[in-house]
Amino acid sequence: MLVKKGGVFGTTQGLQQQYGEDRVIDTPLAESNIVGTAIGAAMVGKRPIAEIQFADFILPATNQIISEAAKMRYRSIMNGNAPLTIRAPFGGGVHGGLYHSQSIESIFASSPG
């Protein structure tokens, strides 16, 4: 998302130029789509890093994270997995106000994977 501009906080600045458009891609601003695309890429051998703008916005992707990515090994009779990294800034340090500062990572703490 916003790769050409460096992402929301500049974390992807220069990555597309360095690694190419086939490895660093923009996605629609839909968290479930961002994570779903990353899961698909992981299943075919890529090592995706998905960036969610703020942790507060990760909730629409919880089904993909908890029911798909975290359980892929078990769903594939131990023959597959979906290794991926999801970045999502959270807490007061991002100065996002009411809707951009929640610390909701505990939702994922008890999930397998």
mmCIF file of C-alpha atoms in Angstrom:
data_model
loop_
_atom_site.group_PDB
_atom_site.id
_atom_site.type_symbol
_atom_site.label_atom_id
_atom_site.label_comp_id
_atom_site.label_asym_id
_atom_site.label_seq_id
_atom_site.Cartn_x
_atom_site.Cartn_y
_atom_site.Cartn_z
ATOM 1 C CA MET A 1 0.000 0.000 0.000
ATOM 2 C CA LEU A 2 1.408 3.376 -0.959
ATOM 3 C CA VAL A 3 4.700 1.705 -1.842
ATOM 4 C CA LYS A 4 5.765 4.386 -4.294
ATOM 5 C CA LYS A 5 5.298 7.049 -1.609
ATOM 6 C CA GLY A 6 7.109 5.005 1.043
ATOM 7 C CA GLY A 7 4.079 3.780 2.953
ATOM 8 C CA VAL A 8 2.232 5.687 5.619
ATOM 9 C CA PHE A 9 5.298 6.088 7.847
ATOM 10 C CA GLY A 10 7.994 5.858 5.169
ATOM 11 C CA THR A 11 8.904 2.258 5.991
ATOM 12 C CA THR A 12 8.719 1.106 2.361
ATOM 13 C CA GLN A 13 10.594 4.093 0.941
ATOM 14 C CA GLY A 14 12.920 2.940 -1.837
ATOM 15 C CA LEU A 15 12.075 -0.761 -1.529
ATOM 16 C CA GLN A 16 10.359 -1.000 -4.907
ATOM 17 C CA GLN A 17 13.317 0.621 -6.639
ATOM 18 C CA GLN A 18 15.758 -1.651 -4.791
ATOM 19 C CA TYR A 19 13.924 -4.983 -5.142
ATOM 20 C CA GLY A 20 11.671 -4.413 -8.162
ATOM 21 C CA GLU A 21 7.955 -4.149 -8.858
ATOM 22 C CA ASP A 22 7.494 -7.921 -8.877
ATOM 23 C CA ARG A 23 8.627 -8.187 -5.233
ATOM 24 C CA VAL A 24 7.288 -4.963 -3.685
ATOM 25 C CA ILE A 25 3.680 -4.335 -4.628
ATOM 26 C CA ASP A 26 0.857 -1.969 -3.824
ATOM 27 C CA THR A 27 -2.415 -3.514 -2.717
ATOM 28 C CA PRO A 28 -5.917 -2.091 -2.384
ATOM 29 C CA LEU A 29 -6.628 -0.460 0.962
ATOM 30 C CA ALA A 30 -8.562 -3.451 2.314
ATOM 31 C CA GLU A 31 -6.918 -5.196 5.239
ATOM 32 C CA SER A 32 -8.506 -8.593 4.544
ATOM 33 C CA ASN A 33 -7.192 -8.373 0.978
ATOM 34 C CA ILE A 34 -3.707 -7.336 2.111
ATOM 35 C CA VAL A 35 -3.430 -10.311 4.475
ATOM 36 C CA GLY A 36 -5.140 -12.723 2.065
ATOM 37 C CA THR A 37 -2.687 -11.783 -0.679
ATOM 38 C CA ALA A 38 0.225 -12.272 1.732
ATOM 39 C CA ILE A 39 -1.078 -15.716 2.734
ATOM 40 C CA GLY A 40 -1.330 -16.755 -0.916
ATOM 41 C CA ALA A 41 2.194 -15.516 -1.605
ATOM 42 C CA ALA A 42 3.510 -17.389 1.446
ATOM 43 C CA MET A 43 1.863 -20.607 0.315
ATOM 44 C CA VAL A 44 3.781 -20.528 -2.977
ATOM 45 C CA GLY A 45 7.147 -19.948 -1.339
ATOM 46 C CA LYS A 46 7.403 -16.172 -0.985
ATOM 47 C CA ARG A 47 8.210 -14.486 2.353
ATOM 48 C CA PRO A 48 5.708 -11.610 2.384
ATOM 49 C CA ILE A 49 5.672 -8.659 4.730
ATOM 50 C CA ALA A 50 2.178 -7.167 4.872
ATOM 51 C CA GLU A 51 1.776 -3.656 6.246
ATOM 52 C CA ILE A 52 -1.485 -2.620 7.884
ATOM 53 C CA GLN A 53 -1.763 1.152 8.307
ATOM 54 C CA PHE A 54 -2.698 0.973 12.020
ATOM 55 C CA ALA A 55 -3.300 -2.018 14.305
ATOM 56 C CA ASP A 56 -6.860 -0.798 14.814
ATOM 57 C CA PHE A 57 -7.542 -1.647 11.165
ATOM 58 C CA ILE A 58 -6.345 -5.256 11.410
ATOM 59 C CA LEU A 59 -9.706 -6.501 12.723
ATOM 60 C CA PRO A 60 -11.222 -7.078 9.249
ATOM 61 C CA ALA A 61 -8.285 -9.436 8.580
ATOM 62 C CA THR A 62 -8.573 -11.490 11.779
ATOM 63 C CA ASN A 63 -10.337 -14.359 10.020
ATOM 64 C CA GLN A 64 -7.514 -14.696 7.502
ATOM 65 C CA ILE A 65 -4.882 -14.480 10.247
ATOM 66 C CA ILE A 66 -6.498 -16.793 12.819
ATOM 67 C CA SER A 67 -8.435 -19.230 10.615
ATOM 68 C CA GLU A 68 -6.171 -19.418 7.574
ATOM 69 C CA ALA A 69 -2.529 -18.391 8.112
ATOM 70 C CA ALA A 70 -2.183 -19.634 11.686
ATOM 71 C CA LYS A 71 -3.733 -23.019 10.919
ATOM 72 C CA MET A 72 -2.364 -23.680 7.435
ATOM 73 C CA ARG A 73 -0.008 -26.395 8.666
ATOM 74 C CA TYR A 74 -2.854 -28.294 10.317
ATOM 75 C CA ARG A 75 -5.272 -27.747 7.439
ATOM 76 C CA SER A 76 -2.763 -29.175 4.973
ATOM 77 C CA ILE A 77 -2.100 -32.381 6.955
ATOM 78 C CA MET A 78 1.283 -30.967 8.045
ATOM 79 C CA ASN A 79 2.390 -30.461 4.420
ATOM 80 C CA GLY A 80 2.189 -26.690 4.149
ATOM 81 C CA ASN A 81 2.503 -23.450 5.992
ATOM 82 C CA ALA A 82 2.116 -19.743 5.398
ATOM 83 C CA PRO A 83 5.134 -17.918 6.848
ATOM 84 C CA LEU A 84 4.504 -14.191 6.746
ATOM 85 C CA THR A 85 5.136 -11.034 8.711
ATOM 86 C CA ILE A 86 2.402 -8.505 9.406
ATOM 87 C CA ARG A 87 3.423 -4.988 10.431
ATOM 88 C CA ALA A 88 0.863 -2.831 12.213
ATOM 89 C CA PRO A 89 1.853 0.201 14.317
ATOM 90 C CA PHE A 90 -0.079 0.567 17.545
ATOM 91 C CA GLY A 91 -0.230 2.463 20.818
ATOM 92 C CA GLY A 92 0.129 6.096 21.738
ATOM 93 C CA GLY A 93 3.494 6.540 20.024
ATOM 94 C CA VAL A 94 1.937 6.830 16.580
ATOM 95 C CA HIS A 95 -0.014 9.930 17.660
ATOM 96 C CA GLY A 96 -3.117 8.674 15.935
ATOM 97 C CA GLY A 97 -5.763 9.700 18.403
ATOM 98 C CA LEU A 98 -8.787 7.676 19.403
ATOM 99 C CA TYR A 99 -9.047 5.344 16.406
ATOM 100 C CA HIS A 100 -5.366 4.777 15.671
ATOM 101 C CA SER A 101 -3.847 4.041 19.075
ATOM 102 C CA GLN A 102 -5.398 0.846 20.419
ATOM 103 C CA SER A 103 -3.165 -2.059 21.467
ATOM 104 C CA ILE A 104 -5.183 -5.030 20.241
ATOM 105 C CA GLU A 105 -2.396 -7.598 19.831
ATOM 106 C CA SER A 106 -3.835 -9.758 22.641
ATOM 107 C CA ILE A 107 -6.468 -10.955 20.156
ATOM 108 C CA PHE A 108 -3.747 -12.952 18.394
ATOM 109 C CA ALA A 109 -1.745 -14.054 21.446
ATOM 110 C CA SER A 110 -3.731 -17.252 21.997
ATOM 111 C CA SER A 111 -3.872 -18.281 18.333
ATOM 112 C CA PRO A 112 -1.737 -21.152 17.041
ATOM 113 C CA GLY A 113 0.941 -20.389 14.476
#
